[in-house]
């Protein structure tokens, strides 16, 4: 799926928003306000890149259930009953913002059954991994993500947020140059505007190239 909005859907079992057999690639999509037993937003995918997964609900894995890679994503305000809003056997998360996700009986937003990596990402509550750092639960605090207009509740909501980041965000210029950098962000703007790529689905600011379009 590419350049799509997946909003307000539900499934009895798996993948309220999108489900695949571990082969699907999701790019530049907004997946919001969906629900399912497992994988309220997304279930069993290969890669999620440049996308927002927000305000989804599930018993387990409200945002994403089983994946290989999550790259340059914003995963926010999802609500799970058990374990984390991001649940997988294994996988790699890189250059992503993970904020405001809740679980009734698991204190962390992420759960790996075996082994997983979280790299150059901003995680509320913190997580170990190269370049990964903790962000505050309060959006506009010094170490908050500074979203333009986040929703105010976790789980399915009638609200619709603006998950782009402001100039004060600690997520700006916090990724690194690798082969995985997409050329543009979720809106089609240049991915690298400052010294380094920003973390999350949105690159903050306007590049000279964008101005000429």
PDB file of C-alpha atoms in Angstrom:
ATOM      1  CA  UNK A   1       0.000   0.000   0.000  1.00  0.00           C
ATOM      2  CA  UNK A   2       1.327   3.434  -0.903  1.00  0.00           C
ATOM      3  CA  UNK A   3       0.124   7.029  -0.418  1.00  0.00           C
ATOM      4  CA  UNK A   4      -3.086   5.881   1.239  1.00  0.00           C
ATOM      5  CA  UNK A   5      -5.227   6.782   4.242  1.00  0.00           C
ATOM      6  CA  UNK A   6      -6.633   3.775   6.087  1.00  0.00           C
ATOM      7  CA  UNK A   7      -9.140   5.102   8.592  1.00  0.00           C
ATOM      8  CA  UNK A   8     -11.923   3.807  10.829  1.00  0.00           C
ATOM      9  CA  UNK A   9     -11.943   0.102   9.966  1.00  0.00           C
ATOM     10  CA  UNK A  10     -12.290  -2.983  12.161  1.00  0.00           C
ATOM     11  CA  UNK A  11     -11.631  -6.721  11.928  1.00  0.00           C
ATOM     12  CA  UNK A  12     -12.788  -9.552  14.155  1.00  0.00           C
ATOM     13  CA  UNK A  13      -9.369 -11.179  14.296  1.00  0.00           C
ATOM     14  CA  UNK A  14      -6.322  -9.745  12.495  1.00  0.00           C
ATOM     15  CA  UNK A  15      -5.422  -6.455  10.831  1.00  0.00           C
ATOM     16  CA  UNK A  16      -8.077  -3.833  11.395  1.00  0.00           C
ATOM     17  CA  UNK A  17      -6.341  -1.509   8.938  1.00  0.00           C
ATOM     18  CA  UNK A  18      -4.010  -3.615   6.778  1.00  0.00           C
ATOM     19  CA  UNK A  19      -3.036  -7.296   6.887  1.00  0.00           C
ATOM     20  CA  UNK A  20      -0.621  -9.280   4.731  1.00  0.00           C
ATOM     21  CA  UNK A  21       1.280 -12.545   4.895  1.00  0.00           C
ATOM     22  CA  UNK A  22       4.572 -11.007   6.040  1.00  0.00           C
ATOM     23  CA  UNK A  23       5.254  -9.740   2.514  1.00  0.00           C
ATOM     24  CA  UNK A  24       3.438  -6.400   2.343  1.00  0.00           C
ATOM     25  CA  UNK A  25       5.243  -3.057   2.101  1.00  0.00           C
ATOM     26  CA  UNK A  26       3.477   0.041   3.415  1.00  0.00           C
ATOM     27  CA  UNK A  27       4.872   3.401   2.319  1.00  0.00           C
ATOM     28  CA  UNK A  28       3.692   6.975   2.939  1.00  0.00           C
ATOM     29  CA  UNK A  29       0.394   5.938   4.527  1.00  0.00           C
ATOM     30  CA  UNK A  30      -1.712   7.165   7.436  1.00  0.00           C
ATOM     31  CA  UNK A  31      -3.292   4.279   9.354  1.00  0.00           C
ATOM     32  CA  UNK A  32      -5.565   5.635  12.051  1.00  0.00           C
ATOM     33  CA  UNK A  33      -8.563   4.715  14.203  1.00  0.00           C
ATOM     34  CA  UNK A  34      -8.728   1.027  13.286  1.00  0.00           C
ATOM     35  CA  UNK A  35      -9.287  -1.949  15.600  1.00  0.00           C
ATOM     36  CA  UNK A  36      -8.832  -5.732  15.699  1.00  0.00           C
ATOM     37  CA  UNK A  37      -7.987  -8.572  18.063  1.00  0.00           C
ATOM     38  CA  UNK A  38      -4.338  -8.474  16.921  1.00  0.00           C
ATOM     39  CA  UNK A  39      -2.794  -5.751  14.819  1.00  0.00           C
ATOM     40  CA  UNK A  40      -5.360  -2.989  15.168  1.00  0.00           C
ATOM     41  CA  UNK A  41      -3.534  -0.888  12.596  1.00  0.00           C
ATOM     42  CA  UNK A  42      -1.253  -3.320  10.762  1.00  0.00           C
ATOM     43  CA  UNK A  43      -0.812  -7.106  10.855  1.00  0.00           C
ATOM     44  CA  UNK A  44       2.098  -9.207   9.491  1.00  0.00           C
ATOM     45  CA  UNK A  45       4.061  -6.986   7.110  1.00  0.00           C
ATOM     46  CA  UNK A  46       7.567  -6.914   5.695  1.00  0.00           C
ATOM     47  CA  UNK A  47       8.195  -3.173   5.869  1.00  0.00           C
ATOM     48  CA  UNK A  48       6.512   0.007   7.112  1.00  0.00           C
ATOM     49  CA  UNK A  49       8.201   3.228   5.979  1.00  0.00           C
ATOM     50  CA  UNK A  50       7.376   6.948   6.047  1.00  0.00           C
ATOM     51  CA  UNK A  51       4.005   6.277   7.650  1.00  0.00           C
ATOM     52  CA  UNK A  52       1.830   7.284  10.604  1.00  0.00           C
ATOM     53  CA  UNK A  53       0.141   4.602  12.708  1.00  0.00           C
ATOM     54  CA  UNK A  54      -1.998   6.322  15.336  1.00  0.00           C
ATOM     55  CA  UNK A  55      -5.035   5.823  17.557  1.00  0.00           C
ATOM     56  CA  UNK A  56      -5.561   2.167  16.752  1.00  0.00           C
ATOM     57  CA  UNK A  57      -6.786  -0.405  19.294  1.00  0.00           C
ATOM     58  CA  UNK A  58      -6.251  -4.148  19.789  1.00  0.00           C
ATOM     59  CA  UNK A  59      -5.894  -6.778  22.448  1.00  0.00           C
ATOM     60  CA  UNK A  60      -2.279  -7.191  21.328  1.00  0.00           C
ATOM     61  CA  UNK A  61      -0.166  -5.101  18.956  1.00  0.00           C
ATOM     62  CA  UNK A  62      -2.541  -2.173  18.559  1.00  0.00           C
ATOM     63  CA  UNK A  63      -0.233  -0.376  16.115  1.00  0.00           C
ATOM     64  CA  UNK A  64       1.726  -3.179  14.419  1.00  0.00           C
ATOM     65  CA  UNK A  65       1.652  -6.934  15.016  1.00  0.00           C
ATOM     66  CA  UNK A  66       4.581  -8.810  13.421  1.00  0.00           C
ATOM     67  CA  UNK A  67       6.961  -7.040  11.028  1.00  0.00           C
ATOM     68  CA  UNK A  68      10.480  -7.201   9.640  1.00  0.00           C
ATOM     69  CA  UNK A  69      11.263  -3.470   9.414  1.00  0.00           C
ATOM     70  CA  UNK A  70       9.750  -0.205  10.601  1.00  0.00           C
ATOM     71  CA  UNK A  71      11.573   2.809   9.135  1.00  0.00           C
ATOM     72  CA  UNK A  72      10.897   6.537   9.512  1.00  0.00           C
ATOM     73  CA  UNK A  73       7.489   5.985  11.093  1.00  0.00           C
ATOM     74  CA  UNK A  74       5.423   7.845  13.678  1.00  0.00           C
ATOM     75  CA  UNK A  75       3.614   5.417  15.963  1.00  0.00           C
ATOM     76  CA  UNK A  76       1.499   7.284  18.478  1.00  0.00           C
ATOM     77  CA  UNK A  77      -1.460   7.002  20.844  1.00  0.00           C
ATOM     78  CA  UNK A  78      -2.307   3.368  20.126  1.00  0.00           C
ATOM     79  CA  UNK A  79      -3.901   1.278  22.903  1.00  0.00           C
ATOM     80  CA  UNK A  80      -3.324  -2.438  23.581  1.00  0.00           C
ATOM     81  CA  UNK A  81      -4.783  -4.615  26.294  1.00  0.00           C
ATOM     82  CA  UNK A  82      -1.697  -6.847  26.620  1.00  0.00           C
ATOM     83  CA  UNK A  83       1.988  -6.348  25.856  1.00  0.00           C
ATOM     84  CA  UNK A  84       3.030  -3.475  23.619  1.00  0.00           C
ATOM     85  CA  UNK A  85       1.367  -1.559  20.824  1.00  0.00           C
ATOM     86  CA  UNK A  86       4.278  -2.811  18.683  1.00  0.00           C
ATOM     87  CA  UNK A  87       4.462  -6.604  18.968  1.00  0.00           C
ATOM     88  CA  UNK A  88       6.640  -8.938  16.921  1.00  0.00           C
ATOM     89  CA  UNK A  89       8.670 -12.118  17.052  1.00  0.00           C
ATOM     90  CA  UNK A  90      11.677 -10.077  15.906  1.00  0.00           C
ATOM     91  CA  UNK A  91      12.412  -7.095  13.692  1.00  0.00           C
ATOM     92  CA  UNK A  92      14.193  -3.770  13.325  1.00  0.00           C
ATOM     93  CA  UNK A  93      12.792  -0.341  14.128  1.00  0.00           C
ATOM     94  CA  UNK A  94      14.821   2.608  12.866  1.00  0.00           C
ATOM     95  CA  UNK A  95      14.414   6.400  12.812  1.00  0.00           C
ATOM     96  CA  UNK A  96      10.905   6.270  14.271  1.00  0.00           C
ATOM     97  CA  UNK A  97       8.949   8.175  16.916  1.00  0.00           C
ATOM     98  CA  UNK A  98       7.100   5.956  19.401  1.00  0.00           C
ATOM     99  CA  UNK A  99       4.979   8.058  21.725  1.00  0.00           C
ATOM    100  CA  UNK A 100       1.744   8.003  23.744  1.00  0.00           C
ATOM    101  CA  UNK A 101       1.065   4.287  23.312  1.00  0.00           C
ATOM    102  CA  UNK A 102      -0.619   2.503  26.226  1.00  0.00           C
ATOM    103  CA  UNK A 103      -1.042  -1.065  27.474  1.00  0.00           C
ATOM    104  CA  UNK A 104      -3.061  -2.374  30.395  1.00  0.00           C
ATOM    105  CA  UNK A 105      -0.376  -4.769  31.660  1.00  0.00           C
ATOM    106  CA  UNK A 106       2.931  -3.949  29.926  1.00  0.00           C
ATOM    107  CA  UNK A 107       4.929  -0.846  30.769  1.00  0.00           C
ATOM    108  CA  UNK A 108       6.760  -0.576  27.449  1.00  0.00           C
ATOM    109  CA  UNK A 109       5.369   0.285  23.989  1.00  0.00           C
ATOM    110  CA  UNK A 110       7.385  -2.517  22.305  1.00  0.00           C
ATOM    111  CA  UNK A 111       7.465  -6.286  22.817  1.00  0.00           C
ATOM    112  CA  UNK A 112       9.803  -8.644  20.972  1.00  0.00           C
ATOM    113  CA  UNK A 113       9.293 -12.362  21.564  1.00  0.00           C
ATOM    114  CA  UNK A 114      12.884 -13.194  20.667  1.00  0.00           C
ATOM    115  CA  UNK A 115      15.244 -10.452  19.502  1.00  0.00           C
ATOM    116  CA  UNK A 116      14.763  -7.028  17.969  1.00  0.00           C
ATOM    117  CA  UNK A 117      16.647  -3.791  17.372  1.00  0.00           C
ATOM    118  CA  UNK A 118      15.491  -0.224  17.955  1.00  0.00           C
ATOM    119  CA  UNK A 119      17.962   2.177  16.341  1.00  0.00           C
ATOM    120  CA  UNK A 120      18.120   5.986  16.145  1.00  0.00           C
ATOM    121  CA  UNK A 121      14.564   6.276  17.385  1.00  0.00           C
ATOM    122  CA  UNK A 122      12.723   8.399  19.946  1.00  0.00           C
ATOM    123  CA  UNK A 123      10.787   6.258  22.425  1.00  0.00           C
ATOM    124  CA  UNK A 124       8.599   7.457  25.267  1.00  0.00           C
ATOM    125  CA  UNK A 125       9.790   5.574  28.345  1.00  0.00           C
ATOM    126  CA  UNK A 126      13.120   4.799  26.688  1.00  0.00           C
ATOM    127  CA  UNK A 127      14.625   1.763  24.970  1.00  0.00           C
ATOM    128  CA  UNK A 128      18.160   0.490  24.486  1.00  0.00           C
ATOM    129  CA  UNK A 129      19.747   0.658  21.041  1.00  0.00           C
ATOM    130  CA  UNK A 130      22.324   2.663  19.103  1.00  0.00           C
ATOM    131  CA  UNK A 131      21.190   6.262  18.753  1.00  0.00           C
ATOM    132  CA  UNK A 132      17.848   5.641  20.477  1.00  0.00           C
ATOM    133  CA  UNK A 133      16.784   8.093  23.180  1.00  0.00           C
ATOM    134  CA  UNK A 134      13.894   8.758  25.543  1.00  0.00           C
ATOM    135  CA  UNK A 135      11.245  11.393  24.873  1.00  0.00           C
ATOM    136  CA  UNK A 136       8.837  12.928  27.366  1.00  0.00           C
ATOM    137  CA  UNK A 137       5.160  12.044  27.671  1.00  0.00           C
ATOM    138  CA  UNK A 138       4.326  15.753  27.523  1.00  0.00           C
ATOM    139  CA  UNK A 139       4.357  16.822  23.904  1.00  0.00           C
ATOM    140  CA  UNK A 140       5.699  20.359  24.318  1.00  0.00           C
ATOM    141  CA  UNK A 141       8.256  19.782  27.075  1.00  0.00           C
ATOM    142  CA  UNK A 142      11.921  20.298  26.234  1.00  0.00           C
ATOM    143  CA  UNK A 143      12.313  16.570  25.520  1.00  0.00           C
ATOM    144  CA  UNK A 144       8.861  16.117  24.010  1.00  0.00           C
ATOM    145  CA  UNK A 145       8.311  15.283  20.345  1.00  0.00           C
ATOM    146  CA  UNK A 146       6.555  18.615  19.659  1.00  0.00           C
ATOM    147  CA  UNK A 147       3.888  17.324  17.280  1.00  0.00           C
ATOM    148  CA  UNK A 148       1.902  20.142  15.680  1.00  0.00           C
ATOM    149  CA  UNK A 149      -1.457  18.851  16.930  1.00  0.00           C
ATOM    150  CA  UNK A 150      -1.476  15.363  18.476  1.00  0.00           C
ATOM    151  CA  UNK A 151      -4.666  13.641  19.545  1.00  0.00           C
ATOM    152  CA  UNK A 152      -5.281  13.780  23.284  1.00  0.00           C
ATOM    153  CA  UNK A 153      -6.271  10.145  23.927  1.00  0.00           C
ATOM    154  CA  UNK A 154      -4.879   6.716  23.080  1.00  0.00           C
ATOM    155  CA  UNK A 155      -6.882   4.152  21.156  1.00  0.00           C
ATOM    156  CA  UNK A 156      -9.671   4.717  18.652  1.00  0.00           C
ATOM    157  CA  UNK A 157     -10.840   8.324  18.786  1.00  0.00           C
ATOM    158  CA  UNK A 158     -13.014  10.783  16.910  1.00  0.00           C
ATOM    159  CA  UNK A 159     -10.046  13.144  16.842  1.00  0.00           C
ATOM    160  CA  UNK A 160      -7.632  13.390  13.938  1.00  0.00           C
ATOM    161  CA  UNK A 161      -4.142  14.600  14.737  1.00  0.00           C
ATOM    162  CA  UNK A 162      -1.462  16.480  12.860  1.00  0.00           C
ATOM    163  CA  UNK A 163       1.654  14.371  13.457  1.00  0.00           C
ATOM    164  CA  UNK A 164       4.174  16.628  11.731  1.00  0.00           C
ATOM    165  CA  UNK A 165       6.822  18.046  14.066  1.00  0.00           C
ATOM    166  CA  UNK A 166       7.619  21.620  15.044  1.00  0.00           C
ATOM    167  CA  UNK A 167      11.019  23.320  14.865  1.00  0.00           C
ATOM    168  CA  UNK A 168      11.498  22.755  18.631  1.00  0.00           C
ATOM    169  CA  UNK A 169      11.317  18.957  18.314  1.00  0.00           C
ATOM    170  CA  UNK A 170      14.157  16.861  19.716  1.00  0.00           C
ATOM    171  CA  UNK A 171      13.593  14.472  16.790  1.00  0.00           C
ATOM    172  CA  UNK A 172      15.152  16.815  14.214  1.00  0.00           C
ATOM    173  CA  UNK A 173      18.480  15.711  12.671  1.00  0.00           C
ATOM    174  CA  UNK A 174      18.660  12.654  14.952  1.00  0.00           C
ATOM    175  CA  UNK A 175      18.875   9.873  12.357  1.00  0.00           C
ATOM    176  CA  UNK A 176      21.930   8.923  10.300  1.00  0.00           C
ATOM    177  CA  UNK A 177      22.741   8.424   6.632  1.00  0.00           C
ATOM    178  CA  UNK A 178      22.212   4.800   5.613  1.00  0.00           C
ATOM    179  CA  UNK A 179      20.985   2.925   2.570  1.00  0.00           C
ATOM    180  CA  UNK A 180      17.527   2.861   4.137  1.00  0.00           C
ATOM    181  CA  UNK A 181      16.846   6.607   3.887  1.00  0.00           C
ATOM    182  CA  UNK A 182      13.817   7.293   1.682  1.00  0.00           C
ATOM    183  CA  UNK A 183      14.240  10.211  -0.712  1.00  0.00           C
ATOM    184  CA  UNK A 184      11.089  11.952   0.517  1.00  0.00           C
ATOM    185  CA  UNK A 185       8.907  11.954   3.637  1.00  0.00           C
ATOM    186  CA  UNK A 186       5.232  11.020   4.007  1.00  0.00           C
ATOM    187  CA  UNK A 187       4.141  14.214   2.221  1.00  0.00           C
ATOM    188  CA  UNK A 188       6.630  13.924  -0.630  1.00  0.00           C
ATOM    189  CA  UNK A 189       8.957  16.607   0.740  1.00  0.00           C
ATOM    190  CA  UNK A 190      12.713  16.115   0.680  1.00  0.00           C
ATOM    191  CA  UNK A 191      13.731  13.713   3.427  1.00  0.00           C
ATOM    192  CA  UNK A 192      16.992  15.425   4.414  1.00  0.00           C
ATOM    193  CA  UNK A 193      16.744  19.166   5.012  1.00  0.00           C
ATOM    194  CA  UNK A 194      19.177  19.740   7.885  1.00  0.00           C
ATOM    195  CA  UNK A 195      22.491  18.108   8.752  1.00  0.00           C
ATOM    196  CA  UNK A 196      20.902  14.672   9.168  1.00  0.00           C
ATOM    197  CA  UNK A 197      17.508  13.084   8.508  1.00  0.00           C
ATOM    198  CA  UNK A 198      14.775  13.722  11.045  1.00  0.00           C
ATOM    199  CA  UNK A 199      13.175  10.896  13.000  1.00  0.00           C
ATOM    200  CA  UNK A 200       9.558  10.007  12.223  1.00  0.00           C
ATOM    201  CA  UNK A 201       7.272  10.159   9.198  1.00  0.00           C
ATOM    202  CA  UNK A 202       7.687  13.912   8.639  1.00  0.00           C
ATOM    203  CA  UNK A 203      10.800  15.920   7.815  1.00  0.00           C
ATOM    204  CA  UNK A 204      10.595  19.319   9.499  1.00  0.00           C
ATOM    205  CA  UNK A 205      11.073  22.473   7.427  1.00  0.00           C
ATOM    206  CA  UNK A 206      11.202  23.292   3.727  1.00  0.00           C
ATOM    207  CA  UNK A 207      14.121  22.523   1.433  1.00  0.00           C
ATOM    208  CA  UNK A 208      15.289  24.670  -1.476  1.00  0.00           C
ATOM    209  CA  UNK A 209      14.142  21.920  -3.832  1.00  0.00           C
ATOM    210  CA  UNK A 210      10.627  21.937  -2.340  1.00  0.00           C
ATOM    211  CA  UNK A 211      10.449  25.718  -2.719  1.00  0.00           C
ATOM    212  CA  UNK A 212      11.124  25.407  -6.454  1.00  0.00           C
ATOM    213  CA  UNK A 213       8.311  22.909  -7.034  1.00  0.00           C
TER     214      UNK A 213
END
